[in-house]
PDB file of C-alpha atoms and ligand atoms in Angstrom:
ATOM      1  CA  UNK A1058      70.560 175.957  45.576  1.00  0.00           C
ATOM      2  CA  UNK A1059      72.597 178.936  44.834  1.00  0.00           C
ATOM      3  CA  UNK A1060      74.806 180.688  47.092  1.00  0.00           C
ATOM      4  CA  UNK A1061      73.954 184.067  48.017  1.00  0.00           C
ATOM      5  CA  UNK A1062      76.286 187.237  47.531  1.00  0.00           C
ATOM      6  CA  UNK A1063      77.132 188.778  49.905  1.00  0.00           C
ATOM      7  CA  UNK A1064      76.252 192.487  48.894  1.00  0.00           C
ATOM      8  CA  UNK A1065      77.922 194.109  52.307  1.00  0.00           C
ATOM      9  CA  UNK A1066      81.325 192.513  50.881  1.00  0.00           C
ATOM     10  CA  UNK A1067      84.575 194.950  50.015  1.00  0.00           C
ATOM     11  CA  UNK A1068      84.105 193.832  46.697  1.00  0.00           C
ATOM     12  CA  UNK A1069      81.430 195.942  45.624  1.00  0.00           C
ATOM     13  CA  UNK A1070      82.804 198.961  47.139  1.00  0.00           C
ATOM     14  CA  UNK A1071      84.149 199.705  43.529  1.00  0.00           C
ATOM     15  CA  UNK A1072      81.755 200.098  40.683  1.00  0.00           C
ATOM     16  CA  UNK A1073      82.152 199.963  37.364  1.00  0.00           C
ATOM     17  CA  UNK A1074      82.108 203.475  34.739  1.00  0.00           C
ATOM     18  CA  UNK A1075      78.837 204.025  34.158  1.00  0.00           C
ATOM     19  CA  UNK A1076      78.128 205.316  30.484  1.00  0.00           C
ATOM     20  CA  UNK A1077      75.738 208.109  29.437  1.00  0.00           C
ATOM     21  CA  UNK A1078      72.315 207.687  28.846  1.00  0.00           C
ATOM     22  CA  UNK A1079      72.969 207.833  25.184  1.00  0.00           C
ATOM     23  CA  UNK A1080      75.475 205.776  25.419  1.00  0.00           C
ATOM     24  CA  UNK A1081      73.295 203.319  27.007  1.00  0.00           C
ATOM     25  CA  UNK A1082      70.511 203.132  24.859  1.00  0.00           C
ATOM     26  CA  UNK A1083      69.449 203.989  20.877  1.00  0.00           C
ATOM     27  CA  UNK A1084      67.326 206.752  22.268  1.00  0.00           C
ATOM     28  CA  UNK A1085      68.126 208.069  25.254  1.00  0.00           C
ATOM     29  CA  UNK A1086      64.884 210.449  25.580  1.00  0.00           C
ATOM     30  CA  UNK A1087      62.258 206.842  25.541  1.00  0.00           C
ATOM     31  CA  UNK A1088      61.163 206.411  29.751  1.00  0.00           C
ATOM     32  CA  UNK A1089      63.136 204.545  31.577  1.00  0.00           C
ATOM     33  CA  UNK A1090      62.673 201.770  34.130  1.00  0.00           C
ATOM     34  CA  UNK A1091      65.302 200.151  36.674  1.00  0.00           C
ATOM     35  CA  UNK A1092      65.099 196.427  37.475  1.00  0.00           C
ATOM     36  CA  UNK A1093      66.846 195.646  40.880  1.00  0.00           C
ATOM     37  CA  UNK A1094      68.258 192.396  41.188  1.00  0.00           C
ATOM     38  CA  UNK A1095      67.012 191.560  37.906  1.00  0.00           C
ATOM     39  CA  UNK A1096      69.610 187.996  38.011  1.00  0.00           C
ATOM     40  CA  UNK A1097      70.513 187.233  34.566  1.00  0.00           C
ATOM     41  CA  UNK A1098      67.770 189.733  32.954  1.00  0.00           C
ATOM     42  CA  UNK A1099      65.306 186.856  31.452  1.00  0.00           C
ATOM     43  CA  UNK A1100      62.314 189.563  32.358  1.00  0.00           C
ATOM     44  CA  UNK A1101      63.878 192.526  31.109  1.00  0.00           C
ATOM     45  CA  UNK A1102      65.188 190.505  27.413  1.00  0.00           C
ATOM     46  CA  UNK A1103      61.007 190.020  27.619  1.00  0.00           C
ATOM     47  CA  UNK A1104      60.050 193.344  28.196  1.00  0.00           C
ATOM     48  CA  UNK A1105      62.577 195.183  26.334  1.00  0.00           C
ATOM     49  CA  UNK A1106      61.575 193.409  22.642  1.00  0.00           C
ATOM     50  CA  UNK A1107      57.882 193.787  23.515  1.00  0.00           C
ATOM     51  CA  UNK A1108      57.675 197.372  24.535  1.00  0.00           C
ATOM     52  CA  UNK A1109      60.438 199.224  22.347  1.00  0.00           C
ATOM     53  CA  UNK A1110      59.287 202.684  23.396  1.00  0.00           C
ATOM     54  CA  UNK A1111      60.520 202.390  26.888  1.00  0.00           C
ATOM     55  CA  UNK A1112      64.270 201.593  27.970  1.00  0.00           C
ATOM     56  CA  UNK A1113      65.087 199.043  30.766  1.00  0.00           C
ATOM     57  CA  UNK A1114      67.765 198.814  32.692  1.00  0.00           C
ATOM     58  CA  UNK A1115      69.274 196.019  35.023  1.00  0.00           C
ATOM     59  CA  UNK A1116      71.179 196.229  37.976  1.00  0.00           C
ATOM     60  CA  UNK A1117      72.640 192.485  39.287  1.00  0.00           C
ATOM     61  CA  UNK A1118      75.421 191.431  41.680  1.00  0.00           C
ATOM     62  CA  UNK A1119      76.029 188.163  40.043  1.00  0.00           C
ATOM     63  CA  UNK A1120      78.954 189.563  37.626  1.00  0.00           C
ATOM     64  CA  UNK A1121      78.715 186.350  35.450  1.00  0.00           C
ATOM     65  CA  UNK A1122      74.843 186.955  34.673  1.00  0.00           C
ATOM     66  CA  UNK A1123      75.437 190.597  33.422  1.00  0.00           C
ATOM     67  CA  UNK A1124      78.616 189.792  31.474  1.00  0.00           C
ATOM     68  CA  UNK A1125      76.305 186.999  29.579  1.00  0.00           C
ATOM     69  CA  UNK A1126      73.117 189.496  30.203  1.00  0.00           C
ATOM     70  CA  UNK A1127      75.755 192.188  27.847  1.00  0.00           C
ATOM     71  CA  UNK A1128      76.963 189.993  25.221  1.00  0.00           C
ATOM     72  CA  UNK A1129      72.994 188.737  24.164  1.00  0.00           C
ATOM     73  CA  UNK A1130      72.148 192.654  24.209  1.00  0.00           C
ATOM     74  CA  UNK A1131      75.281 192.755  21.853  1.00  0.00           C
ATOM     75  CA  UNK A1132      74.522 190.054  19.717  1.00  0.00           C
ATOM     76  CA  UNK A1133      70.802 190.520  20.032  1.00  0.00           C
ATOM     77  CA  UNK A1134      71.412 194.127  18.884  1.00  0.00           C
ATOM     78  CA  UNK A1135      68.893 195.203  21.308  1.00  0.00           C
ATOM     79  CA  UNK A1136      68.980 198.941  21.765  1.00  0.00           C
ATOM     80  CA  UNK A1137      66.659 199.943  24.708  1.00  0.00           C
ATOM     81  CA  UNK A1138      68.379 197.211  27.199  1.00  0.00           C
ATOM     82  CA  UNK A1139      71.257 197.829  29.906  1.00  0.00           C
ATOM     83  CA  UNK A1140      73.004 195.902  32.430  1.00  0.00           C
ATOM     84  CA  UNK A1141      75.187 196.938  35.248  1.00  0.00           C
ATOM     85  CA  UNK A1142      77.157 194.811  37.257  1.00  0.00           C
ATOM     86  CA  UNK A1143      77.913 195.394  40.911  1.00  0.00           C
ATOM     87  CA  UNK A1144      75.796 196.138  44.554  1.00  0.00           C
ATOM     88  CA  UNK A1145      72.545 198.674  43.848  1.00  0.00           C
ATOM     89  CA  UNK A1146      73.074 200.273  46.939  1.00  0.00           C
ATOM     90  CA  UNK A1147      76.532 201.163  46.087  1.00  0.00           C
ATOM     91  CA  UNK A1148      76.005 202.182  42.464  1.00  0.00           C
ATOM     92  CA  UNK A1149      72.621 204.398  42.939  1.00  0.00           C
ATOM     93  CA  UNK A1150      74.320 205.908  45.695  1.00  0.00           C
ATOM     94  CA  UNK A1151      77.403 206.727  43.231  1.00  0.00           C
ATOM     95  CA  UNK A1152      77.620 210.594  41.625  1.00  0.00           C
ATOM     96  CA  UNK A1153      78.062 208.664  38.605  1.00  0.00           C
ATOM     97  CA  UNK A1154      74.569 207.779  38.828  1.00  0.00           C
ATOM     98  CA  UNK A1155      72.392 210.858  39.729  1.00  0.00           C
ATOM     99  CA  UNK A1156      71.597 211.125  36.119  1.00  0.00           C
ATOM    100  CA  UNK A1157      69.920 207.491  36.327  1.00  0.00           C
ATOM    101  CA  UNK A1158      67.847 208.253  39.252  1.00  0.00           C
ATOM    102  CA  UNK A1159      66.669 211.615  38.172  1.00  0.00           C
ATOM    103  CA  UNK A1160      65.535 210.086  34.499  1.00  0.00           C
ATOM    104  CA  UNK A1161      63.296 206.998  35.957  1.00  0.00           C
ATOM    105  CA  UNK A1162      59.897 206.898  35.494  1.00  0.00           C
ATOM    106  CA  UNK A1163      59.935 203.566  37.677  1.00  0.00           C
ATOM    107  CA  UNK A1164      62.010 201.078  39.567  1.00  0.00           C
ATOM    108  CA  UNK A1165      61.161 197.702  40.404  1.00  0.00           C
ATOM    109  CA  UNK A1166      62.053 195.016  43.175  1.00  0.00           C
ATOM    110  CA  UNK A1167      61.194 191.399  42.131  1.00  0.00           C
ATOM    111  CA  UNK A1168      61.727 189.113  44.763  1.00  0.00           C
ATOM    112  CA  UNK A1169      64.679 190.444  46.265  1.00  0.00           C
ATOM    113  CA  UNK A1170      67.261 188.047  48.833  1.00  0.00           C
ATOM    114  CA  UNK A1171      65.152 187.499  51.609  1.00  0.00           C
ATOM    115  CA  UNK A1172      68.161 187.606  54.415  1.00  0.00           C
ATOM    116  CA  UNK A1173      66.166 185.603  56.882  1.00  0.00           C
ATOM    117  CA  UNK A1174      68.441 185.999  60.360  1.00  0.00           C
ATOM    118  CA  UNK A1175      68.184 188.925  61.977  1.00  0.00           C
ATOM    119  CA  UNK A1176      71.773 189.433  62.036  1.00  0.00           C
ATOM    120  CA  UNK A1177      71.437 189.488  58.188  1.00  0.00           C
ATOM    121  CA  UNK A1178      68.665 192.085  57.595  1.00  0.00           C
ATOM    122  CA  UNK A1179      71.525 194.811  56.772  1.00  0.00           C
ATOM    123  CA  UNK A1180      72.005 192.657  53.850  1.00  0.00           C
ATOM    124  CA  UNK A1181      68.534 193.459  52.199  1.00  0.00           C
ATOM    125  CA  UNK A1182      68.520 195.949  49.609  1.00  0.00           C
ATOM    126  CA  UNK A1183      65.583 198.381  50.588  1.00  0.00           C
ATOM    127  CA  UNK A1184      67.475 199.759  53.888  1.00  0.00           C
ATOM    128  CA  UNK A1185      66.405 203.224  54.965  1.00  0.00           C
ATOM    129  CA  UNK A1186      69.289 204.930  53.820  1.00  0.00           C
ATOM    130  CA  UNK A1187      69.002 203.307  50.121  1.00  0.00           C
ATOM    131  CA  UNK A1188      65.100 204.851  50.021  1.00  0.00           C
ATOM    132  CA  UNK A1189      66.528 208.114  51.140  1.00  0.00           C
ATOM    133  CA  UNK A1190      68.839 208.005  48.517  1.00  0.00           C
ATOM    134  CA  UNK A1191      65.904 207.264  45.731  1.00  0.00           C
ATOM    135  CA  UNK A1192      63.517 210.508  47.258  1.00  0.00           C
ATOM    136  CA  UNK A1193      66.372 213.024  47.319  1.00  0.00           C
ATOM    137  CA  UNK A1194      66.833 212.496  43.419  1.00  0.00           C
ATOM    138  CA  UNK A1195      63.772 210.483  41.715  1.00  0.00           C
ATOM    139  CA  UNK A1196      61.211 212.975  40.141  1.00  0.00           C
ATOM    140  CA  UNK A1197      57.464 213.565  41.779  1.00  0.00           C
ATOM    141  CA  UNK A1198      55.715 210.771  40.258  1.00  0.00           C
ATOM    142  CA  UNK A1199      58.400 207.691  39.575  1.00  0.00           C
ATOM    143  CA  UNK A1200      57.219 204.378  40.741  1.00  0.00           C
ATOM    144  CA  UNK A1201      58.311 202.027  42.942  1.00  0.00           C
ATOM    145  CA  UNK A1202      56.827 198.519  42.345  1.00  0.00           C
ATOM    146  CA  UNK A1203      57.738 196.092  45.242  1.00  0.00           C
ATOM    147  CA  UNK A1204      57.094 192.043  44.797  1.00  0.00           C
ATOM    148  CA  UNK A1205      58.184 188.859  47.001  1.00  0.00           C
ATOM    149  CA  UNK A1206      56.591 185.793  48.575  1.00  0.00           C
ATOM    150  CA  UNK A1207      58.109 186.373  51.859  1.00  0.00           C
ATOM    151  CA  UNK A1208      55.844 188.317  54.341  1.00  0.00           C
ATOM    152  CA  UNK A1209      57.970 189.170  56.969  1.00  0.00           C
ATOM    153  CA  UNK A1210      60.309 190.712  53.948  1.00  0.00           C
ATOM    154  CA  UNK A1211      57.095 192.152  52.930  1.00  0.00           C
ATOM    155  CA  UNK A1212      56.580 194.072  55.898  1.00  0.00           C
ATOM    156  CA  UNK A1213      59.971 195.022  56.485  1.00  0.00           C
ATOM    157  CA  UNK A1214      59.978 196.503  53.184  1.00  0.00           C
ATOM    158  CA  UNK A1215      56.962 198.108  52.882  1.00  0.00           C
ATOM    159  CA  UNK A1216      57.796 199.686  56.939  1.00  0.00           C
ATOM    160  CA  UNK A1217      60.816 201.313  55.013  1.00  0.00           C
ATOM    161  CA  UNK A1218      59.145 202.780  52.024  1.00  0.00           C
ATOM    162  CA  UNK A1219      56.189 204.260  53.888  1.00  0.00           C
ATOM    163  CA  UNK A1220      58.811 205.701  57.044  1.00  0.00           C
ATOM    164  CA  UNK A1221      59.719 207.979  54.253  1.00  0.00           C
ATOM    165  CA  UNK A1222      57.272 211.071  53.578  1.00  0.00           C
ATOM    166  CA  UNK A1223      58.065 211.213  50.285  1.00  0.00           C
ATOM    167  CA  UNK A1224      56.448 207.651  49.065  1.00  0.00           C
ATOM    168  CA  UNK A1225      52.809 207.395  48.914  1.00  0.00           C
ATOM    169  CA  UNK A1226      51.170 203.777  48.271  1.00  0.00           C
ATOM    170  CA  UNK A1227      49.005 203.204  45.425  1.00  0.00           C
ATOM    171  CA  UNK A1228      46.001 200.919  45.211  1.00  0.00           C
ATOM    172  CA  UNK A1229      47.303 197.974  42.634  1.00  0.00           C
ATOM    173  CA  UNK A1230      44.102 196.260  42.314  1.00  0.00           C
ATOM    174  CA  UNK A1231      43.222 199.919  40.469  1.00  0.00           C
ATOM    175  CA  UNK A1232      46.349 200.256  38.792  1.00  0.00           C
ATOM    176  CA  UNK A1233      46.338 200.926  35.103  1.00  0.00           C
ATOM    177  CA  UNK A1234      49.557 198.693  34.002  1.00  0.00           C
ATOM    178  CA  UNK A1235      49.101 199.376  30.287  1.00  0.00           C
ATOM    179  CA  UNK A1236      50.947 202.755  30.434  1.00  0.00           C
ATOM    180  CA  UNK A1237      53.526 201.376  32.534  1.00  0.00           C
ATOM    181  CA  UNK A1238      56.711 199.537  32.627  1.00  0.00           C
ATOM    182  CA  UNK A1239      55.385 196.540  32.509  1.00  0.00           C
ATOM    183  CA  UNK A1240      52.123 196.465  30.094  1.00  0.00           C
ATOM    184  CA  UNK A1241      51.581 192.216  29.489  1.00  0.00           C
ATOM    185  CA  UNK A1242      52.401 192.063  32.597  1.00  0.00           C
ATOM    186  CA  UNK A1243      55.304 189.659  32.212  1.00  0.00           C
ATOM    187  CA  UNK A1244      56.268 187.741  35.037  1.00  0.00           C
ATOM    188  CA  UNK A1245      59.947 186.803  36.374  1.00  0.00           C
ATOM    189  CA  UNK A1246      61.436 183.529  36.690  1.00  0.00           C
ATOM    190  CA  UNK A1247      61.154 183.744  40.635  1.00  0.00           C
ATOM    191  CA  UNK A1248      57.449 184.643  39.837  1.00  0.00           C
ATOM    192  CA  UNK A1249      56.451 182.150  37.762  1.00  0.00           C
ATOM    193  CA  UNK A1250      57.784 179.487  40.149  1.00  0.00           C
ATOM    194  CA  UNK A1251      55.682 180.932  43.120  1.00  0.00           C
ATOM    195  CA  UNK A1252      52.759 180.850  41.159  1.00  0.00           C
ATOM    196  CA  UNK A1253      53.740 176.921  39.747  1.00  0.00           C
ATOM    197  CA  UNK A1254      54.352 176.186  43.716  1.00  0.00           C
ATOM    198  CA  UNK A1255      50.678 178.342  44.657  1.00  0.00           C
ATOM    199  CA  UNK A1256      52.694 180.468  46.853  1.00  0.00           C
ATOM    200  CA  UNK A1257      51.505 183.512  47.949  1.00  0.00           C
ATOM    201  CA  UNK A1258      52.684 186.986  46.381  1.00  0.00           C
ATOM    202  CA  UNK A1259      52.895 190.206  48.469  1.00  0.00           C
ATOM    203  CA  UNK A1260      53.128 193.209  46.217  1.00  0.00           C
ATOM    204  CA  UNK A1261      53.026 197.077  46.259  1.00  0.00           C
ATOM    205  CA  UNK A1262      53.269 200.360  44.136  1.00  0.00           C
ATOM    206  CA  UNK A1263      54.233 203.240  45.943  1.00  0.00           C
ATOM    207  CA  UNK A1264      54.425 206.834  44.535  1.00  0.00           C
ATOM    208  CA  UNK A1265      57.421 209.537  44.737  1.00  0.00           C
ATOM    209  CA  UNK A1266      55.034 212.309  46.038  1.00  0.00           C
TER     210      UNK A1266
HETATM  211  C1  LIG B1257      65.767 185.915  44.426  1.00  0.00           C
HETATM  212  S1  LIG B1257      66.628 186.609  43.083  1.00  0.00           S
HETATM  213  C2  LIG B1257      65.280 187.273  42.107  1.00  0.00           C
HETATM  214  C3  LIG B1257      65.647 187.457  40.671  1.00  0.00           C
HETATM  215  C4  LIG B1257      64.567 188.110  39.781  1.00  0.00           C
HETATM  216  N1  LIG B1257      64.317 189.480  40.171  1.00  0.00           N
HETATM  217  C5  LIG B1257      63.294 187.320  39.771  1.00  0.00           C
HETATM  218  O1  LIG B1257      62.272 187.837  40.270  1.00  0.00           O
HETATM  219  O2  LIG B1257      63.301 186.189  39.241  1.00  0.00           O
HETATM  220  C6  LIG B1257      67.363 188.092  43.730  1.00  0.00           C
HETATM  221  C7  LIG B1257      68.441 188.659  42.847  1.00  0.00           C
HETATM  222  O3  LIG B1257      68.936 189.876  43.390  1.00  0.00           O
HETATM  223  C8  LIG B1257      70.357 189.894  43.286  1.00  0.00           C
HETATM  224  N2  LIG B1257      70.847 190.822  44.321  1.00  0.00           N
HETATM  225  C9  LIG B1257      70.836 190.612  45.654  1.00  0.00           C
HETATM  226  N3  LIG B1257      71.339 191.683  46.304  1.00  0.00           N
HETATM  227  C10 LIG B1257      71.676 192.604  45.347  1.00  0.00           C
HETATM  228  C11 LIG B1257      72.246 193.895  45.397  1.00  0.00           C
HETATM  229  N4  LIG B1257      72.570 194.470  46.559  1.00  0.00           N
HETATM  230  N5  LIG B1257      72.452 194.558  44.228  1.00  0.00           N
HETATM  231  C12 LIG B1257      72.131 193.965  43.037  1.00  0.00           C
HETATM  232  N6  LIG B1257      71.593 192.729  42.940  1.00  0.00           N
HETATM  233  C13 LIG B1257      71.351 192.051  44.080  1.00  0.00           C
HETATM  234  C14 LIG B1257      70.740 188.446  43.493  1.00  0.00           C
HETATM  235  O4  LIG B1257      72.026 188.135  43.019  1.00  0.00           O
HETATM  236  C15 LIG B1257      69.639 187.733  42.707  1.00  0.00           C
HETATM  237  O5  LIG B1257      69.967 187.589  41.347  1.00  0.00           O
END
């Protein structure tokens, strides 16, 4: 079992330069979508070879997992895939990154650290300063695509999203994926093991109105 990170730590305070869009990718003008916690990018590496017109990018707090996650997009010679190391919270919240926010055309949260004890909840990564952070910059229209198989994270999370004005749910059973992000609907490694273990998945879309 893996130990957790500790995202609150001084550590993280400090983020790494974050490179220009066309620095980033081969062409910076494709749509882009942000993975959070995306772990050592297994999903995106999927994604990003299937569906060349859109760019993905990945944002981790395990530094080991993006340093490997950089070296196969080197050596892979992938163009439209992009990690960055450090706490989400911290980095989306950086003026470095207003130009990431304000280019998305979705953002997702796959399973994210559950932070069971109370005392711990600050640790989650949707906190209601974080989503006021994403409406103040993301355009009418991004996405926000929301997945775990804890319900009490669930609620939490989806309490947070819809406090803000600015998010509207979407009806996913009606959702057209093949224009999205996501088109084969590729799952993640935490997915597939909650569907091997029939555990249940809670999921939303939610809508920058
Ligand atoms: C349970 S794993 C899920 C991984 C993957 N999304 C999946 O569905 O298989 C959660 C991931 O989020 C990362 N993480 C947790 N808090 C984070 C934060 N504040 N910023 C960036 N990554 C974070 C963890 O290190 C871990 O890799």
């Amino acid at each position: 079992m893996r130990q957790h990170v500790n995202p609150l730590s001084s550590n993280f305070k400090q983020i790494e330069k974050i490179p220009s869009l066309n620095e980033m990718f081969g062409d910076s003008k494709s749509n882009l979508h942000l993975d959070i916690g995306c772990a050592a990018g297994e999903f995106l590496f999927d994604l990003a070879l299937f569906n060349t017109s859109w760019n993905y990018l990945g944002i981790e707090i395990r530094e080991k997992l993006v340093k490997n996650a950089k070296f196969k997009v080197f050596r892979k010679e992938i163009k439209n895939l992009y990690f960055i190391f450090g706490n989400a919270n911290n980095i989306l919240n950086d003026f470095q990154c207003k130009f990431i926010i304000k280019n998305l055309k979705s953002i997702s949260f796959n399973f994210p650290d559950p932070w069971f004890k109370k005392r711990h909840h600050k640790r989650r990564i949707i906190q209601p300063e974080f989503i006021n952070i994403l409406s103040n910059s993301l355009q009418k229209g991004t996405l926000i695509f929301v997945k775990t198989d804890v319900k009490d994270l669930f609620d939490y999370m989806d309490h947070t999203i819809t406090s803000n004005f600015y998010f509207k749910k979407i009806d996913e059973k009606n959702f057209n994926y093949s224009k999205s992000f996501n088109p084969n609907k590729v799952k993640t490694n935490r997915e597939k093991y909650v569907i091997d273990n029939q555990l249940d998945i809670f999921e939303k879309i939610y809508i920058k109105i």
